[in-house]
XYZ file of C-alpha atoms in Angstrom:
765
model
C 147.849 -11.954 -37.273
C 145.294 -13.457 -39.793
C 146.097 -12.757 -43.491
C 144.476 -14.333 -46.424
C 145.175 -12.673 -49.787
C 143.311 -13.408 -52.851
C 143.355 -12.025 -56.274
C 140.997 -9.021 -56.519
C 141.812 -7.581 -60.083
C 144.259 -8.238 -63.037
C 145.575 -5.556 -65.358
C 147.083 -6.962 -68.586
C 146.821 -10.353 -70.313
C 148.686 -13.365 -68.782
C 149.612 -16.625 -70.570
C 147.649 -17.921 -73.448
C 145.162 -16.721 -75.854
C 142.395 -14.405 -74.479
C 139.043 -15.635 -74.786
C 135.668 -13.771 -73.989
C 132.065 -14.388 -73.780
C 128.878 -12.644 -72.616
C 125.561 -13.460 -71.358
C 122.795 -11.029 -69.815
C 125.299 -8.235 -69.774
C 128.062 -10.117 -67.928
C 131.378 -10.514 -69.760
C 133.667 -13.375 -69.010
C 137.360 -13.213 -69.899
C 140.065 -15.615 -69.553
C 143.416 -14.412 -68.209
C 145.621 -17.498 -67.974
C 144.347 -19.548 -65.266
C 141.944 -16.938 -64.024
C 138.474 -15.676 -65.374
C 137.523 -12.041 -65.101
C 133.905 -11.545 -64.630
C 132.586 -8.059 -65.664
C 128.960 -6.782 -64.825
C 127.807 -3.977 -67.243
C 125.010 -2.954 -64.922
C 127.025 -2.499 -61.777
C 130.306 -1.678 -63.702
C 132.181 -4.049 -61.243
C 134.482 -6.850 -61.973
C 135.997 -9.994 -59.734
C 138.441 -12.463 -60.575
C 137.890 -16.260 -60.408
C 140.976 -18.567 -59.903
C 140.881 -21.999 -61.534
C 144.112 -23.473 -59.937
C 143.117 -27.166 -60.885
C 143.317 -26.462 -64.582
C 146.011 -25.148 -66.906
C 146.101 -22.136 -69.046
C 142.575 -21.575 -70.025
C 142.134 -21.641 -73.822
C 138.248 -21.595 -74.332
C 135.223 -20.510 -72.004
C 131.586 -20.517 -72.495
C 128.638 -19.587 -70.295
C 124.983 -21.178 -70.468
C 121.988 -19.140 -71.322
C 120.763 -19.237 -67.963
C 123.987 -17.688 -66.750
C 124.262 -20.408 -64.005
C 127.042 -22.715 -65.622
C 130.456 -21.826 -66.987
C 132.690 -24.042 -68.877
C 136.425 -23.515 -68.998
C 138.960 -25.697 -70.919
C 142.847 -25.816 -70.762
C 145.793 -26.502 -73.072
C 145.680 -30.063 -71.763
C 142.128 -30.975 -73.115
C 140.772 -30.938 -69.675
C 137.530 -29.109 -69.054
C 135.508 -28.219 -65.972
C 132.049 -27.110 -65.610
C 131.352 -24.745 -62.662
C 128.597 -22.674 -60.883
C 128.681 -19.021 -61.789
C 127.314 -18.362 -58.306
C 129.694 -20.201 -56.026
C 132.383 -21.388 -58.338
C 131.864 -25.053 -57.316
C 133.089 -27.604 -59.874
C 129.970 -29.419 -61.014
C 131.440 -31.657 -63.687
C 134.647 -32.518 -65.488
C 135.317 -33.592 -69.269
C 138.240 -34.959 -71.033
C 138.168 -33.904 -74.710
C 140.134 -35.680 -77.531
C 142.011 -32.505 -78.324
C 142.545 -28.917 -77.199
C 139.029 -27.393 -77.114
C 139.005 -24.420 -79.581
C 135.124 -23.799 -79.344
C 132.284 -24.682 -77.119
C 128.657 -23.798 -76.478
C 125.710 -24.801 -74.292
C 122.307 -25.511 -75.731
C 119.449 -23.517 -74.860
C 118.378 -25.657 -71.935
C 121.673 -26.015 -70.594
C 121.728 -29.707 -70.287
C 124.053 -30.368 -73.435
C 127.462 -29.006 -74.206
C 129.201 -29.233 -77.613
C 133.161 -28.722 -77.770
C 135.176 -28.644 -81.160
C 138.761 -29.527 -81.271
C 140.742 -29.434 -84.614
C 138.526 -31.937 -86.823
C 136.566 -33.538 -83.804
C 133.185 -32.510 -82.441
C 131.993 -34.017 -79.154
C 128.508 -33.554 -77.404
C 128.393 -34.153 -73.676
C 125.190 -34.802 -71.729
C 125.043 -32.684 -68.345
C 122.113 -34.515 -66.957
C 123.859 -37.574 -66.555
C 127.094 -37.891 -64.325
C 129.345 -40.895 -63.684
C 131.928 -40.976 -60.728
C 135.132 -42.013 -61.803
C 138.376 -41.387 -59.874
C 136.924 -39.554 -57.270
C 135.458 -36.956 -59.316
C 132.146 -36.285 -61.278
C 132.657 -36.919 -65.044
C 130.026 -35.902 -67.674
C 129.351 -38.615 -70.142
C 129.927 -38.295 -73.889
C 126.698 -38.580 -76.077
C 128.315 -38.712 -79.539
C 131.625 -37.947 -81.395
C 131.830 -36.834 -84.945
C 135.147 -36.324 -87.033
C 135.272 -34.046 -90.001
C 138.241 -35.258 -92.085
C 140.528 -32.562 -93.438
C 138.522 -29.896 -92.093
C 138.489 -27.804 -88.763
C 135.737 -26.009 -87.158
C 135.696 -22.246 -87.546
C 132.341 -21.203 -86.090
C 129.087 -23.130 -84.481
C 125.669 -22.480 -83.133
C 122.982 -24.421 -81.454
C 119.423 -24.486 -82.880
C 116.980 -26.927 -80.734
C 117.638 -30.511 -82.009
C 120.421 -29.496 -84.441
C 123.924 -28.116 -84.451
C 125.477 -26.285 -87.298
C 129.048 -25.901 -88.072
C 131.249 -23.759 -90.187
C 134.196 -25.794 -91.554
C 137.560 -24.739 -92.972
C 136.461 -26.115 -96.385
C 133.935 -23.497 -96.670
C 131.085 -25.753 -96.089
C 128.473 -25.754 -93.436
C 127.282 -29.189 -91.872
C 124.434 -30.109 -89.368
C 124.210 -32.573 -86.735
C 120.886 -33.768 -85.356
C 120.914 -34.725 -81.549
C 117.944 -37.356 -81.891
C 119.458 -39.172 -84.880
C 123.231 -38.465 -84.169
C 123.582 -38.102 -88.014
C 125.836 -35.465 -89.972
C 125.326 -34.089 -93.299
C 126.247 -31.255 -95.334
C 124.022 -27.978 -95.711
C 125.533 -25.447 -98.052
C 128.909 -24.621 -99.302
C 130.381 -21.093 -99.725
C 133.539 -19.904 -101.870
C 135.371 -18.268 -99.077
C 135.821 -18.819 -95.227
C 132.646 -19.083 -93.195
C 132.641 -16.422 -90.315
C 128.945 -17.131 -88.717
C 126.505 -19.764 -88.854
C 123.007 -20.185 -87.642
C 120.233 -22.803 -87.569
C 116.314 -22.337 -86.754
C 115.014 -24.050 -83.472
C 113.310 -26.845 -85.718
C 116.537 -27.267 -87.773
C 114.500 -26.380 -90.913
C 116.498 -23.276 -91.927
C 120.277 -22.635 -91.831
C 121.919 -19.150 -92.238
C 125.640 -18.768 -93.120
C 128.036 -15.817 -93.714
C 131.379 -16.016 -95.426
C 134.177 -13.642 -95.543
C 133.410 -12.520 -99.080
C 130.196 -10.841 -97.820
C 127.916 -13.610 -99.055
C 124.670 -14.445 -96.798
C 123.011 -17.631 -97.740
C 119.585 -18.943 -96.456
C 118.942 -22.609 -96.864
C 115.839 -24.470 -96.300
C 115.414 -28.152 -95.553
C 113.440 -30.164 -98.158
C 110.624 -32.249 -96.883
C 111.130 -34.909 -99.674
C 114.949 -35.510 -99.753
C 115.707 -34.231 -96.330
C 118.494 -31.909 -97.842
C 119.215 -28.225 -97.550
C 118.309 -26.308 -100.741
C 119.592 -22.663 -101.090
C 116.556 -20.280 -100.503
C 118.293 -17.078 -100.914
C 122.037 -15.781 -101.662
C 122.933 -12.235 -101.501
C 126.221 -10.407 -101.165
C 125.927 -7.545 -98.615
C 127.440 -4.321 -99.753
C 130.287 -3.798 -97.649
C 133.057 -1.084 -98.172
C 135.979 -2.956 -96.471
C 137.237 -6.369 -95.910
C 135.429 -8.500 -93.397
C 137.173 -9.657 -90.098
C 134.292 -11.005 -87.948
C 130.646 -12.005 -88.058
C 128.003 -13.443 -85.806
C 124.200 -14.197 -85.930
C 121.788 -13.319 -82.885
C 119.979 -16.007 -81.195
C 117.144 -16.437 -83.622
C 119.095 -15.305 -86.744
C 117.213 -12.135 -87.161
C 120.087 -9.861 -86.826
C 123.712 -10.165 -88.420
C 126.697 -8.461 -86.957
C 129.601 -7.890 -89.372
C 133.013 -6.406 -88.046
C 135.097 -4.743 -91.080
C 138.868 -3.906 -91.074
C 139.653 -0.357 -89.450
C 137.300 -0.972 -86.586
C 133.950 -0.635 -88.323
C 130.996 -2.653 -86.897
C 127.777 -2.998 -88.884
C 124.385 -4.731 -87.810
C 121.974 -6.048 -90.645
C 118.508 -7.189 -90.579
C 118.639 -11.045 -92.022
C 115.330 -10.860 -93.739
C 115.534 -7.580 -95.427
C 119.354 -7.210 -95.443
C 118.815 -3.561 -94.366
C 121.384 -1.867 -92.187
C 120.120 -1.420 -88.728
C 123.165 0.179 -86.973
C 126.813 0.927 -87.288
C 129.861 2.074 -85.130
C 133.431 3.072 -85.618
C 135.877 1.747 -82.985
C 139.000 3.547 -84.403
C 139.442 5.150 -81.064
C 139.189 1.868 -79.349
C 140.414 -0.354 -82.012
C 141.119 -4.303 -81.485
C 143.323 -6.329 -83.622
C 142.059 -8.811 -84.696
C 138.491 -7.992 -83.977
C 135.796 -10.620 -82.748
C 132.135 -9.912 -82.246
C 129.695 -12.089 -80.320
C 126.045 -11.539 -79.652
C 124.680 -11.687 -76.038
C 121.997 -14.284 -76.204
C 119.761 -12.535 -73.617
C 120.022 -8.803 -74.262
C 120.476 -6.939 -77.482
C 124.314 -6.369 -77.066
C 127.341 -7.070 -79.006
C 130.525 -8.216 -77.383
C 133.599 -6.933 -79.127
C 137.046 -8.233 -78.162
C 140.184 -9.441 -79.645
C 142.265 -12.783 -79.987
C 145.453 -11.540 -78.345
C 144.102 -8.778 -76.266
C 142.096 -8.674 -73.102
C 140.375 -5.238 -74.387
C 136.674 -5.795 -74.316
C 133.715 -3.602 -75.100
C 129.969 -4.303 -74.908
C 127.727 -2.351 -77.395
C 123.962 -1.985 -77.214
C 123.193 -1.654 -80.875
C 119.539 -0.442 -80.244
C 120.573 2.380 -78.126
C 123.799 3.047 -80.017
C 125.812 3.265 -76.474
C 128.655 1.261 -74.961
C 127.673 -0.280 -71.695
C 131.204 -1.515 -70.784
C 134.531 -0.670 -71.970
C 137.838 -2.555 -70.717
C 140.973 -1.221 -71.950
C 143.310 -2.968 -69.663
C 146.311 -3.866 -72.043
C 149.534 -2.896 -70.546
C 152.843 -2.715 -72.579
C 156.297 -1.985 -71.371
C 155.209 -0.557 -67.991
C 158.113 1.122 -66.130
C 156.244 2.310 -62.900
C 152.890 2.305 -61.242
C 151.232 4.183 -58.304
C 147.815 3.549 -56.428
C 145.740 6.210 -54.533
C 145.037 6.060 -51.077
C 141.853 4.104 -51.560
C 143.149 1.849 -54.263
C 140.273 2.864 -56.705
C 143.046 4.755 -59.152
C 145.965 3.427 -60.769
C 148.626 5.364 -62.598
C 151.036 3.813 -64.884
C 154.347 5.017 -66.731
C 155.652 3.535 -69.760
C 158.851 3.397 -71.656
C 156.983 5.391 -74.572
C 156.821 8.756 -72.571
C 153.083 8.305 -71.560
C 151.391 8.231 -68.288
C 148.021 6.532 -68.141
C 145.431 6.945 -65.298
C 143.110 3.838 -64.913
C 139.765 3.110 -62.814
C 140.528 -0.126 -60.902
C 136.807 -0.998 -60.604
C 135.872 -0.691 -64.152
C 139.346 -1.322 -65.734
C 138.933 1.591 -67.768
C 141.736 4.084 -68.840
C 140.459 7.425 -67.820
C 143.061 9.565 -69.403
C 146.363 9.581 -71.034
C 148.999 12.066 -70.585
C 151.776 12.520 -73.232
C 153.502 15.542 -72.325
C 156.776 13.712 -71.583
C 159.512 13.187 -74.327
C 161.260 10.122 -72.890
C 160.871 7.184 -70.568
C 158.680 7.857 -67.436
C 160.614 6.404 -64.383
C 158.159 7.160 -61.523
C 154.527 8.243 -61.050
C 153.117 9.384 -57.503
C 149.709 10.585 -56.141
C 149.411 13.559 -54.044
C 148.168 12.957 -50.409
C 144.769 14.336 -51.224
C 144.463 12.009 -54.412
C 143.490 15.140 -56.705
C 146.825 15.396 -58.313
C 149.616 13.048 -59.845
C 153.424 13.536 -60.567
C 155.468 11.994 -62.985
C 159.218 11.853 -63.606
C 161.055 11.166 -66.838
C 164.365 10.927 -68.413
C 163.663 14.112 -70.360
C 164.670 15.966 -67.099
C 161.084 17.020 -66.079
C 158.521 16.418 -63.445
C 154.982 17.021 -64.500
C 152.165 17.598 -62.120
C 148.686 16.729 -63.507
C 145.191 17.611 -62.307
C 143.317 14.241 -62.439
C 139.962 15.983 -62.051
C 140.411 18.213 -65.012
C 142.889 15.894 -66.879
C 145.475 18.755 -67.522
C 149.148 19.192 -66.864
C 149.047 22.320 -64.626
C 152.886 22.669 -63.670
C 156.354 21.457 -64.998
C 159.438 21.309 -62.674
C 162.580 21.333 -64.701
C 166.008 19.944 -63.841
C 169.186 22.286 -64.450
C 170.821 20.874 -67.824
C 168.069 18.890 -68.626
C 169.068 15.954 -66.546
C 166.906 12.848 -66.404
C 165.061 12.384 -63.055
C 164.666 8.861 -61.735
C 162.971 9.059 -58.519
C 160.527 11.421 -56.892
C 159.178 12.015 -53.364
C 157.070 14.587 -51.556
C 157.146 15.835 -48.179
C 154.317 15.677 -45.617
C 152.652 18.920 -46.403
C 153.055 18.122 -50.340
C 154.794 21.579 -50.513
C 158.382 20.231 -51.239
C 159.263 17.959 -54.231
C 162.304 15.996 -53.971
C 163.881 14.594 -57.301
C 167.030 12.414 -57.998
C 169.224 13.397 -61.017
C 170.540 10.531 -62.996
C 173.867 11.862 -64.355
C 175.247 13.731 -61.290
C 173.547 11.703 -58.553
C 172.314 14.846 -56.829
C 168.825 15.440 -55.201
C 166.910 18.455 -56.278
C 164.157 20.225 -54.264
C 161.439 22.172 -55.749
C 158.465 24.273 -54.530
C 155.185 22.373 -55.468
C 153.294 25.682 -55.272
C 155.690 27.850 -57.538
C 157.733 25.392 -59.442
C 160.779 27.104 -58.459
C 164.144 24.989 -57.798
C 164.961 25.469 -54.073
C 168.079 23.581 -53.388
C 170.206 20.800 -54.513
C 171.701 18.114 -52.244
C 175.094 16.479 -53.183
C 176.694 13.629 -51.791
C 175.991 10.393 -53.605
C 178.711 9.183 -55.826
C 176.527 6.694 -57.977
C 173.076 6.553 -59.119
C 170.247 6.933 -56.563
C 167.922 3.955 -56.274
C 165.168 5.498 -53.953
C 164.062 8.425 -52.155
C 161.885 8.278 -49.163
C 160.527 11.328 -47.010
C 159.782 10.896 -43.113
C 156.110 12.040 -42.505
C 156.914 13.021 -38.968
C 160.270 14.944 -39.331
C 160.527 15.670 -43.166
C 163.949 14.128 -43.319
C 164.838 12.715 -46.818
C 166.367 9.127 -46.681
C 168.233 8.394 -50.104
C 169.651 5.020 -51.124
C 172.500 4.471 -53.969
C 174.604 2.181 -55.724
C 177.629 3.506 -53.923
C 176.415 1.394 -50.912
C 175.369 4.218 -48.591
C 171.943 5.536 -47.289
C 171.973 9.087 -46.499
C 169.677 11.060 -44.260
C 169.041 14.676 -45.195
C 167.378 17.594 -43.152
C 165.587 19.848 -45.710
C 165.023 22.595 -43.160
C 168.235 22.578 -40.982
C 171.658 24.055 -41.557
C 173.351 20.942 -41.932
C 171.970 19.050 -44.901
C 173.285 15.618 -44.288
C 172.797 14.585 -40.903
C 173.395 10.723 -40.942
C 174.922 7.974 -43.333
C 174.421 4.347 -43.163
C 176.950 2.127 -45.164
C 176.389 -1.384 -46.570
C 178.782 -4.020 -47.828
C 177.618 -3.640 -51.433
C 174.967 -1.696 -53.723
C 171.528 -0.867 -52.467
C 168.880 -1.698 -54.963
C 165.869 -0.138 -53.203
C 164.661 1.003 -49.701
C 161.510 1.737 -47.935
C 160.852 3.975 -44.746
C 158.330 2.719 -42.137
C 155.257 5.370 -41.784
C 156.187 5.989 -38.108
C 159.644 6.951 -39.142
C 161.488 4.507 -36.939
C 162.672 1.852 -39.127
C 164.553 1.758 -42.715
C 164.694 -1.400 -44.770
C 167.220 -1.666 -47.528
C 167.609 -4.481 -50.188
C 171.185 -5.134 -51.398
C 172.002 -6.339 -54.918
C 172.067 -9.912 -53.554
C 168.518 -9.600 -52.139
C 169.637 -9.491 -48.561
C 167.253 -7.168 -46.508
C 168.725 -4.988 -43.782
C 166.392 -3.495 -41.072
C 167.764 -0.106 -39.562
C 166.565 1.776 -36.546
C 166.987 4.990 -38.288
C 166.822 7.047 -35.067
C 169.584 5.300 -33.602
C 171.583 4.369 -36.750
C 171.900 0.605 -35.585
C 171.248 -2.348 -37.472
C 168.108 -3.950 -36.295
C 168.229 -7.134 -38.119
C 168.664 -9.053 -41.482
C 166.535 -11.082 -43.706
C 168.409 -13.576 -46.333
C 165.910 -14.804 -49.095
C 166.277 -17.097 -52.017
C 164.208 -15.385 -54.460
C 165.424 -17.108 -57.438
C 163.608 -20.289 -56.601
C 160.326 -18.713 -57.282
C 160.829 -16.655 -60.282
C 159.573 -16.970 -63.922
C 162.447 -15.045 -65.399
C 165.816 -16.651 -66.014
C 168.717 -15.571 -64.370
C 170.434 -14.521 -67.901
C 167.574 -11.789 -67.963
C 168.289 -10.406 -64.745
C 170.620 -7.258 -64.553
C 171.044 -4.644 -61.792
C 169.870 -1.736 -63.944
C 166.292 -3.277 -64.258
C 166.205 -3.990 -60.575
C 167.063 -0.506 -59.264
C 163.981 1.133 -61.213
C 161.448 -0.500 -58.773
C 160.532 -0.389 -55.209
C 160.187 -3.922 -53.788
C 160.034 -3.107 -49.970
C 156.826 -1.956 -48.054
C 155.925 -1.575 -44.332
C 152.400 -2.653 -43.450
C 150.188 -2.982 -40.199
C 151.563 -0.008 -38.425
C 155.146 -0.840 -39.254
C 155.039 -4.283 -37.542
C 155.266 -6.316 -40.812
C 157.661 -5.862 -43.972
C 156.519 -6.916 -47.290
C 159.102 -7.817 -49.871
C 158.791 -8.577 -53.589
C 161.636 -11.364 -53.690
C 160.680 -12.161 -57.314
C 157.984 -11.595 -59.826
C 156.037 -14.683 -58.381
C 156.409 -14.292 -54.689
C 155.754 -11.565 -52.040
C 157.197 -12.573 -48.532
C 155.875 -10.948 -45.283
C 158.268 -10.711 -42.389
C 157.962 -9.540 -38.884
C 160.088 -6.632 -38.130
C 160.811 -7.245 -34.673
C 161.927 -10.903 -35.063
C 162.776 -10.770 -38.740
C 160.785 -14.109 -39.058
C 158.936 -15.196 -42.029
C 155.087 -14.698 -41.471
C 153.590 -15.410 -44.773
C 154.181 -16.173 -48.446
C 151.974 -14.734 -51.293
C 152.309 -16.589 -54.503
C 151.286 -14.841 -57.766
C 150.208 -16.187 -61.084
C 152.700 -17.062 -63.591
C 152.583 -14.149 -66.413
C 153.950 -13.997 -69.761
C 157.881 -14.212 -70.089
C 159.545 -11.057 -70.721
C 163.339 -10.042 -71.300
C 163.214 -7.617 -68.386
C 162.809 -8.351 -64.642
C 160.763 -5.341 -63.678
C 158.836 -5.938 -60.382
C 157.277 -3.100 -58.188
C 155.476 -3.617 -55.089
C 152.785 -1.482 -53.516
C 151.014 -1.814 -50.091
C 148.385 -0.153 -48.260
C 149.397 1.022 -44.710
C 146.857 -1.310 -43.197
C 148.007 -4.152 -45.308
C 144.704 -4.973 -46.661
C 145.720 -4.371 -50.433
C 148.999 -5.551 -52.149
C 149.839 -4.598 -55.577
C 152.599 -6.186 -57.789
C 153.536 -4.846 -60.999
C 155.305 -6.226 -63.945
C 156.103 -4.827 -67.093
C 152.753 -6.436 -68.708
C 150.657 -7.384 -65.920
C 149.517 -5.870 -62.691
C 147.937 -7.949 -59.932
C 145.850 -6.362 -57.032
C 145.382 -8.723 -53.934
C 143.175 -7.936 -50.937
C 143.270 -9.547 -47.461
C 139.606 -11.180 -46.873
C 140.654 -12.738 -43.708
C 137.941 -10.820 -41.789
C 134.981 -11.348 -44.508
C 136.035 -14.866 -45.961
C 133.099 -17.249 -46.291
C 132.878 -20.641 -48.040
C 130.062 -19.850 -50.541
C 129.974 -23.440 -51.274
C 128.030 -24.099 -48.108
C 125.996 -20.879 -48.044
C 122.822 -22.965 -48.435
C 120.880 -24.985 -45.767
C 123.067 -28.035 -45.215
C 121.598 -31.368 -44.314
C 122.721 -35.119 -44.090
C 121.991 -35.531 -47.551
C 124.740 -33.248 -48.625
C 126.992 -35.359 -46.340
C 125.986 -38.743 -47.850
C 126.148 -37.229 -51.387
C 129.834 -36.170 -50.645
C 130.705 -39.539 -49.208
C 129.287 -41.468 -52.265
C 131.430 -39.438 -54.638
C 134.353 -39.789 -52.475
C 134.742 -36.169 -51.814
C 136.079 -36.792 -48.164
C 137.364 -33.172 -47.720
C 133.987 -31.510 -48.415
C 132.205 -34.319 -46.350
C 134.454 -33.558 -43.410
C 133.757 -29.558 -43.503
C 129.795 -30.307 -44.003
C 130.105 -32.598 -40.939
C 131.643 -29.711 -39.034
C 129.225 -27.178 -40.208
C 126.474 -29.356 -39.248
C 127.984 -29.577 -35.608
C 127.227 -33.420 -35.519
C 130.013 -35.221 -33.731
C 128.617 -38.606 -34.830
C 128.909 -37.696 -38.591
C 132.019 -36.003 -38.029
C 133.739 -39.058 -36.424
C 132.454 -41.388 -39.021
C 133.816 -39.308 -41.822
C 136.994 -38.950 -40.009
C 137.220 -42.680 -39.707
C 136.696 -43.079 -43.501
C 139.019 -40.439 -44.390
C 141.977 -41.952 -46.403
C 145.470 -40.879 -45.327
C 146.545 -39.262 -48.766
C 143.442 -36.746 -48.264
C 144.890 -35.389 -45.052
C 147.290 -32.880 -46.819
C 144.136 -31.346 -48.756
C 142.375 -30.433 -45.393
C 144.295 -27.392 -44.658
C 143.599 -25.395 -47.784
C 139.668 -25.874 -47.402
C 139.389 -24.530 -43.993
C 138.382 -20.721 -43.390
C 138.059 -18.737 -40.319
C 134.254 -19.770 -39.884
C 134.917 -23.510 -39.620
C 138.412 -23.543 -38.284
C 137.614 -23.290 -34.446
C 134.906 -25.722 -34.655
C 136.940 -28.021 -36.788
C 139.631 -28.016 -34.180
C 137.097 -28.669 -31.241
C 135.811 -31.689 -33.143
C 139.286 -33.135 -33.568
C 139.880 -32.780 -29.819
C 136.714 -34.341 -29.021
C 137.081 -37.406 -31.477
C 140.806 -37.933 -30.280
C 139.487 -39.361 -26.984
C 137.692 -42.360 -28.551
C 139.213 -42.492 -32.242
C 141.110 -45.446 -33.371
C 142.820 -43.125 -36.060
C 145.054 -41.030 -33.416
C 147.822 -41.038 -35.909
C 145.481 -39.494 -38.623
C 144.380 -36.705 -36.404
C 147.872 -35.897 -35.356
C 149.228 -35.612 -38.968
C 145.967 -33.498 -39.664
C 146.810 -31.169 -36.882
C 150.553 -30.916 -37.947
C 149.370 -30.102 -41.617
C 147.144 -27.428 -40.352
C 149.891 -25.909 -37.835
C 152.310 -25.913 -40.721
C 150.040 -24.265 -43.493
C 147.296 -22.356 -41.790
C 149.196 -20.486 -38.972
C 147.225 -17.362 -40.045
C 144.053 -18.800 -38.402
C 145.717 -19.793 -35.081
C 146.510 -16.200 -33.962
C 143.464 -15.113 -32.034
C 143.273 -16.059 -28.325
C 140.047 -18.197 -28.774
C 141.820 -20.300 -31.122
C 144.760 -20.572 -29.030
C 142.524 -21.608 -26.053
C 141.048 -24.506 -28.260
C 144.600 -25.588 -29.074
C 145.709 -25.620 -25.508
C 142.567 -27.940 -24.616
C 143.827 -29.999 -27.619
C 147.535 -30.385 -25.952
C 145.881 -31.258 -22.555
C 143.927 -34.027 -24.203
C 147.046 -35.209 -25.790
C 149.051 -35.355 -22.803
C 146.243 -37.308 -21.054
C 146.100 -39.754 -23.795
C 150.088 -39.809 -23.816
C 149.895 -40.801 -20.127
C 147.326 -43.467 -20.617
C 149.362 -45.036 -23.331
C 152.493 -45.102 -21.305
C 150.634 -46.706 -18.382
C 149.296 -49.300 -20.750
C 152.449 -49.729 -22.369
C 154.188 -50.158 -19.037
C 151.678 -52.909 -17.987
C 151.854 -54.573 -21.095
C 155.791 -54.785 -20.732
C 155.573 -56.228 -17.523
C 153.094 -58.720 -18.510
C 155.353 -59.824 -21.386
C 158.351 -59.756 -19.040
C 156.396 -62.173 -16.604
C 155.368 -64.410 -19.604
C 158.947 -64.625 -20.772
C 160.250 -65.714 -17.447
C 157.653 -68.424 -17.132
C 158.433 -69.631 -20.691
C 162.243 -69.843 -19.865
């Protein structure tokens, strides 16, 4: 079964400071080692992963929207194509890059790190250490001063420094000199295209326009005016031609001024969408302003001419205790420790509604089968039902004596609601239509950790810390019809959609699979989850683990997905209990708790893993995966270029796509042994069969048989997901036949050589 999961969406911030930039209505936001790309026109977003760099600290996009620069904490930077994410070039800065910008022609890049400014030439490329490196044009150091803002202007670059001065560097002369000096911190600077006029704005509201003298080549103050602002200034930015100035004030107020007349053009109040601390950035192409924060992934794009918001992303998550996804994975519901339930749009990453009717921690949220309603249980002893079309709480289910309710479940008709009481460990049954309490099921002696309802029989399956899993018949005379006992506490359980299998996870992370119809143990799975966890063992406790579901049946109950840690999801075959695939998740922010919740669609196409501050949504793209790097028309020029730059892996795949066996064998003979381990990770379903066929053909006449066998071993070890179809198995069987024939030929040759050597030794003696 072919499975290839990739990140589809990320909610919440990950490691590092969040950086955002905008160009032509598209917003780019850094999230740890990933970049979220959101389009304001289509209201869609996608995730691009940068596994070859560290945590991203700065990003910049070119004016043509074709190049994207990302820099990490280790002072490394890569320039990629925004269309197909191919790495075009790399740089190595002297320090951690804090600010960066492309020029108007997208052929120069400036990076600022602490007191150093570096300018890179993107037109020239050097090949060093098997990678393309961008050469450095010039480097300038500003002693005892760091860069707070900067801007391009044709042949010149202007910088705002921490000593309240603005400095200009000309590209042609590579000279640096001071322009003007303010009395307070500079927030925004700009320079005209001919580097004849500079604009600077400081935190005290002073706007200074300076012009270059034709005689002394110095900048002289032409005008200095203090804007009338009624609140302290947080941020500011100039538009591309310095005709408009945007100023952000404390309290979420944003004002736009005309630079020449100093008149107020537009203003907006963001109190309902407050970002702290606030940043504003002009779109170089459209009349839009990007508003974001330093430590928040909340982003909004505002068209100041039309006074409308084109894009709003409020995907900050704090202290999440439970999540739920609708059947199409287009809506997400989250519950928090602070008695609120939030409804999110997954595509636009927008919080659609917030319900605050609960008075205590929310323990679980659940969508109705028709996706029109939402249920939430809380420690305040209530279960509330919400209409997500009208955004209102239309019914409340109350537990006797105000007991807290931990877990909830619905029967197949959505008419009976089950809720687990926290204090007396009973299961309460309500009528969804009337809200009336129907019955109370008693039997567990410890807190209940999960409730499942069989869709075929409407039987309730509950697990508990008392080490038992009990089966209840809601409509029968005998309420409890079966019990399954374990050697230790059960922390979570999952029932297969077909109602045949039940998976339980014990407190030691051992998973047991039961046949619920025969009450027999089908198999057990022992995993080592602590090896792949970002949470220390000292922060792990039983209470946190029992609050989340970490088991899900997928692919018609043939596979079982298990969230073994906050960084690893393992998929097992239900019949054999064998490991099929491991899906690794990005490392998130360290937290004191160890909350992990797993959700999967029935067909296994979507996997959702939630932490207390992040939610990752992965999609299986095995049926539609394509290498966008090679969508263009390929020729032998691409092959020669890859070989010249020592990109042997790319050259081998290009030769496969060209279907030229002579090229393939030539690249295979030139492939260094250390590149063999990288081959499996660059193969996809569209090139795998052709690649194996070419290997089979080359083995007949290749002098590097050992390399071919090593490559095949790595492919079988790490890409078994691509060998499941019959066509690929047929190709591999042909490979085995060729290998057996080659083995026989080598055996005959070895036998003849041994006989000849024995004869020679006999003559010598």
